[in-house]
Coordinates of C-alpha atoms and ligand atoms in Angstrom, one line a residue:
M26 CA -9.0 -6.5 62.9
G27 CA -11.7 -6.2 65.6
V28 CA -15.4 -6.7 65.3
V29 CA -16.8 -4.0 63.0
I30 CA -20.5 -3.1 63.1
K31 CA -21.8 -2.0 59.6
S32 CA -24.3 0.7 58.8
A33 CA -27.2 0.1 56.4
E34 CA -25.2 1.8 53.7
E35 CA -22.2 -0.4 54.3
I36 CA -24.3 -3.5 54.2
A37 CA -25.8 -2.3 50.9
A38 CA -22.3 -2.1 49.5
M39 CA -21.5 -5.6 50.8
R40 CA -24.6 -6.8 49.0
E41 CA -23.1 -5.7 45.7
A42 CA -19.8 -7.4 46.4
G43 CA -21.7 -10.5 47.5
R44 CA -23.8 -10.5 44.4
I45 CA -20.7 -10.5 42.3
V46 CA -19.3 -13.4 44.2
A47 CA -22.5 -15.4 43.7
M48 CA -22.6 -14.6 40.0
V49 CA -18.9 -15.7 39.6
L50 CA -19.6 -19.0 41.5
Q51 CA -22.6 -19.7 39.3
T52 CA -20.5 -19.2 36.2
L53 CA -17.7 -21.4 37.5
A54 CA -20.1 -24.2 38.5
G55 CA -21.2 -24.1 34.8
V56 CA -17.6 -24.5 33.6
V57 CA -17.0 -27.7 35.7
R58 CA -17.0 -30.9 33.6
P59 CA -14.8 -33.9 33.2
G60 CA -11.5 -33.1 31.4
I61 CA -11.0 -29.5 32.3
K62 CA -8.0 -28.3 34.3
T63 CA -8.7 -26.5 37.5
R64 CA -6.7 -23.6 36.0
E65 CA -9.6 -23.1 33.6
L66 CA -11.8 -22.1 36.5
D67 CA -9.3 -19.5 37.6
V68 CA -9.2 -18.1 34.0
A69 CA -13.0 -18.0 33.9
C70 CA -13.0 -16.1 37.2
V71 CA -10.6 -13.5 35.9
R72 CA -12.9 -12.9 32.9
E73 CA -16.0 -12.6 35.1
L74 CA -14.3 -10.2 37.6
A75 CA -13.2 -8.0 34.7
K76 CA -16.8 -7.8 33.5
H77 CA -17.9 -6.6 37.0
G78 CA -14.9 -4.3 37.7
A79 CA -14.2 -6.4 40.8
E80 CA -10.9 -7.7 42.2
S81 CA -10.0 -11.1 43.6
S82 CA -9.4 -10.9 47.4
F83 CA -7.3 -14.0 47.3
L84 CA -4.6 -13.1 44.7
H85 CA -1.4 -12.3 46.6
Y86 CA -3.1 -12.7 50.0
H87 CA -0.1 -13.8 52.2
G88 CA 1.5 -14.7 48.8
Y89 CA -1.4 -16.8 47.5
P90 CA -0.8 -17.3 43.8
A91 CA -4.3 -17.5 42.2
H92 CA -7.6 -15.7 42.1
I93 CA -9.8 -18.5 43.6
C94 CA -9.3 -21.8 45.5
T95 CA -10.1 -25.1 43.9
S96 CA -10.0 -28.1 46.3
V97 CA -10.5 -31.5 44.8
N98 CA -11.7 -34.7 46.7
D99 CA -9.5 -35.0 49.8
E100 CA -8.4 -31.4 49.5
V101 CA -10.3 -29.4 52.1
V102 CA -9.6 -25.7 51.3
H103 CA -6.9 -23.5 49.7
G104 CA -6.2 -25.8 46.7
I105 CA -4.4 -23.9 44.0
P106 CA -5.8 -24.0 40.5
G107 CA -3.3 -25.5 38.0
D108 CA -2.8 -28.5 35.8
R109 CA -4.9 -30.9 37.7
V110 CA -7.5 -32.4 35.4
L111 CA -11.0 -33.0 36.9
R112 CA -12.2 -36.5 36.4
E113 CA -15.8 -37.9 36.4
G114 CA -16.7 -38.7 40.0
D115 CA -14.4 -36.0 41.5
I116 CA -15.9 -33.3 43.8
V117 CA -14.4 -29.8 43.6
S118 CA -14.8 -27.0 46.2
I119 CA -14.6 -23.6 44.6
D120 CA -14.0 -20.6 46.9
V121 CA -14.3 -17.1 45.6
G122 CA -13.6 -13.8 47.4
V123 CA -14.0 -10.4 45.7
K124 CA -13.3 -6.8 46.6
F125 CA -15.7 -4.3 45.1
K126 CA -15.9 -0.6 46.0
G127 CA -14.0 -1.2 49.1
F128 CA -16.0 -4.1 50.5
Q129 CA -15.4 -7.9 50.5
G130 CA -17.6 -10.8 49.6
D131 CA -16.6 -14.4 50.2
A132 CA -18.4 -17.7 49.4
A133 CA -17.8 -21.2 48.4
I134 CA -19.6 -24.2 46.9
T135 CA -18.7 -27.8 46.3
V136 CA -19.9 -29.4 43.0
G137 CA -19.7 -32.9 41.5
V138 CA -17.8 -33.6 38.3
G139 CA -20.1 -35.6 36.1
Q140 CA -21.7 -38.5 37.9
I141 CA -20.5 -38.8 41.5
S142 CA -21.0 -41.6 44.2
P143 CA -24.0 -41.5 46.5
E144 CA -21.5 -41.0 49.4
A145 CA -20.0 -37.9 47.7
R146 CA -23.5 -36.6 47.0
R147 CA -24.5 -37.0 50.6
L148 CA -21.3 -35.3 51.8
I149 CA -22.1 -32.3 49.6
E150 CA -25.7 -32.1 50.7
V151 CA -24.9 -32.4 54.4
T152 CA -22.2 -29.7 54.1
E153 CA -24.6 -27.3 52.4
G154 CA -27.3 -28.2 55.0
A155 CA -24.8 -27.4 57.8
L156 CA -24.1 -24.0 56.3
H157 CA -27.8 -23.3 56.3
A158 CA -28.2 -24.6 59.9
G159 CA -25.4 -22.2 60.9
I160 CA -27.0 -19.3 59.1
A161 CA -30.4 -20.1 60.7
A162 CA -28.7 -19.9 64.2
A163 CA -27.1 -16.5 63.5
K164 CA -29.5 -14.2 65.4
Q165 CA -29.1 -10.8 67.0
D166 CA -28.6 -11.0 70.8
L167 CA -27.7 -14.7 70.7
R168 CA -24.1 -15.9 71.1
L169 CA -21.8 -16.8 68.2
G170 CA -21.5 -20.2 69.7
E171 CA -25.1 -20.9 68.5
I172 CA -23.7 -21.0 64.9
S173 CA -20.8 -23.3 65.8
A174 CA -23.0 -25.7 67.8
A175 CA -25.7 -25.8 65.0
V176 CA -23.1 -26.6 62.4
Q177 CA -21.4 -29.3 64.5
Q178 CA -24.6 -30.9 65.5
Y179 CA -26.0 -31.1 62.0
V180 CA -22.8 -32.6 60.6
E181 CA -22.2 -35.1 63.3
A182 CA -25.9 -36.2 63.3
N183 CA -25.2 -37.1 59.7
G184 CA -22.1 -39.1 60.5
F185 CA -19.5 -36.8 59.2
S186 CA -16.9 -34.6 61.0
V187 CA -16.2 -30.9 61.0
V188 CA -12.7 -29.5 60.4
R189 CA -11.4 -27.8 63.5
E190 CA -8.2 -26.1 62.4
Y191 CA -9.9 -23.6 60.1
T192 CA -12.8 -21.3 60.8
G193 CA -15.2 -18.8 59.4
H194 CA -14.6 -15.1 60.1
G195 CA -16.0 -11.6 60.3
I196 CA -15.7 -9.8 56.9
G197 CA -16.2 -6.2 55.7
R198 CA -13.6 -3.8 54.3
E199 CA -11.2 -6.6 55.2
M200 CA -11.6 -10.3 54.1
H201 CA -10.8 -11.4 57.6
E202 CA -12.1 -9.5 60.6
D203 CA -13.0 -10.6 64.1
P204 CA -14.6 -12.8 65.3
Q205 CA -13.4 -16.2 64.2
I206 CA -16.3 -18.6 63.7
P207 CA -15.5 -22.2 64.6
N208 CA -17.6 -24.9 63.1
F209 CA -17.8 -26.7 66.5
G210 CA -18.3 -25.8 70.1
D211 CA -20.8 -24.9 72.7
R212 CA -23.7 -22.5 72.1
S213 CA -22.9 -20.5 75.2
E214 CA -19.5 -19.5 73.8
G215 CA -18.3 -16.5 71.9
P216 CA -19.4 -12.9 71.6
V217 CA -23.1 -11.8 71.5
L218 CA -24.2 -11.2 67.9
R219 CA -25.2 -7.7 67.1
R220 CA -27.2 -6.2 64.3
G221 CA -24.8 -5.0 61.6
M222 CA -22.2 -7.7 62.1
T223 CA -21.2 -9.3 58.8
L224 CA -19.9 -12.8 58.9
A225 CA -18.5 -15.5 56.6
I226 CA -19.8 -18.8 57.8
E227 CA -17.9 -21.7 56.2
P228 CA -18.3 -25.3 57.3
M229 CA -15.6 -27.7 56.0
V230 CA -16.8 -31.2 56.4
N231 CA -14.9 -34.5 56.1
A232 CA -16.3 -37.9 55.4
G233 CA -13.7 -39.4 57.7
V234 CA -11.6 -37.9 60.6
W235 CA -11.7 -34.1 61.2
K236 CA -7.9 -33.8 61.2
T237 CA -6.1 -32.2 58.3
R238 CA -2.6 -31.5 57.1
V239 CA -1.0 -29.0 54.7
R240 CA 0.7 -30.2 51.5
D241 CA 4.3 -29.3 50.6
D242 CA 3.0 -26.4 48.5
Q243 CA 2.3 -24.7 51.9
W244 CA -1.3 -24.0 50.9
T245 CA -3.4 -27.0 50.1
V246 CA -5.2 -28.4 53.1
V247 CA -6.0 -32.1 52.9
T248 CA -7.8 -34.6 55.1
A249 CA -5.3 -36.5 57.3
D250 CA -7.0 -39.8 56.3
G251 CA -7.4 -39.1 52.6
S252 CA -11.2 -39.1 53.0
L253 CA -13.4 -36.7 50.9
S254 CA -14.1 -33.2 52.1
A255 CA -16.7 -30.5 51.1
H256 CA -16.9 -26.8 51.8
F257 CA -19.8 -24.3 51.6
E258 CA -19.6 -20.6 52.5
H259 CA -21.8 -17.6 52.5
T260 CA -21.3 -14.0 53.7
I261 CA -24.2 -12.9 55.8
A262 CA -25.4 -9.9 57.7
V263 CA -26.9 -10.1 61.2
T264 CA -30.2 -8.2 61.3
N265 CA -33.1 -7.9 63.7
G266 CA -34.7 -11.0 62.2
R267 CA -33.3 -13.9 60.2
A268 CA -29.7 -13.3 59.0
E269 CA -29.5 -11.9 55.5
I270 CA -27.4 -13.9 53.0
L271 CA -25.3 -11.3 51.0
T272 CA -23.7 -13.8 48.5
L273 CA -26.8 -14.4 46.4
V274 CA -27.3 -13.6 42.8
Ligands
MF3_328 N1 -12.4 -18.1 51.7 C1 -11.2 -18.4 52.3 C2 -11.1 -17.8 53.7 O1 -12.1 -17.3 54.1 C3 -10.1 -18.3 51.4 C4 -8.9 -17.4 51.7 S1 -7.5 -18.2 51.3 C5 -6.6 -17.2 50.3 O2 -10.2 -17.7 54.4 F1 -5.4 -17.2 50.7 F2 -6.6 -17.8 49.1 F3 -7.0 -16.1 50.2
CO329 CO1 -13.9 -17.2 54.1

């Protein structure tokens, strides 16, 4: 799928999809507590999506078996909700994608389960900060590489590493459109950003090395060294000023 420039009407439709994503994430964050199974987050998502008349973008995507991704501790992304019980001190990344009236929204947050360690708290804060550094760098007429460089710089200045094998992406009628958005690289790289581009920026940040591997379930991405990982994502629209975040309540 090539780069698609959206009209004001199309961005308005994406705002609606994005708002649903944000509301679902807010609900799911409220469900997280020690003792629940990750499946309960998936069930809560199904209930929320039904309320809004929206569909999960993830279910059956390349055979993906759930409505959301729940990635715990050393799991980076694409964790499958199931029987795993969340324990006090865990961190869980929740990734939600919805389709509503033909348009997609995609966002992720990482939350602590009960009391978490200062290191885990700092990883979460740095990852969210990196997302906002990337969004602040997304400006019309500048190159996409500005986003990548801003994220990498922010993360590495804080002593963590950015995952390199997975990227953000363009988004619109399809969940994944061009361009890919690496979370590392040089500011002079990539295509020039144009007004009407809609992008999912999603830093995945590891406390240890950036390398990852995929578990035998063929989905769950984990850090190669077993270190903690966090993930934040927003869908944004490039405008003539500051990028607009579409995945807000
Ligand atoms: N938000 C992720 C992405 O942008 C999740 C998609 S994985 C899926 O790629 F297979 F579950 F859909
Ligand atoms: Co995404």
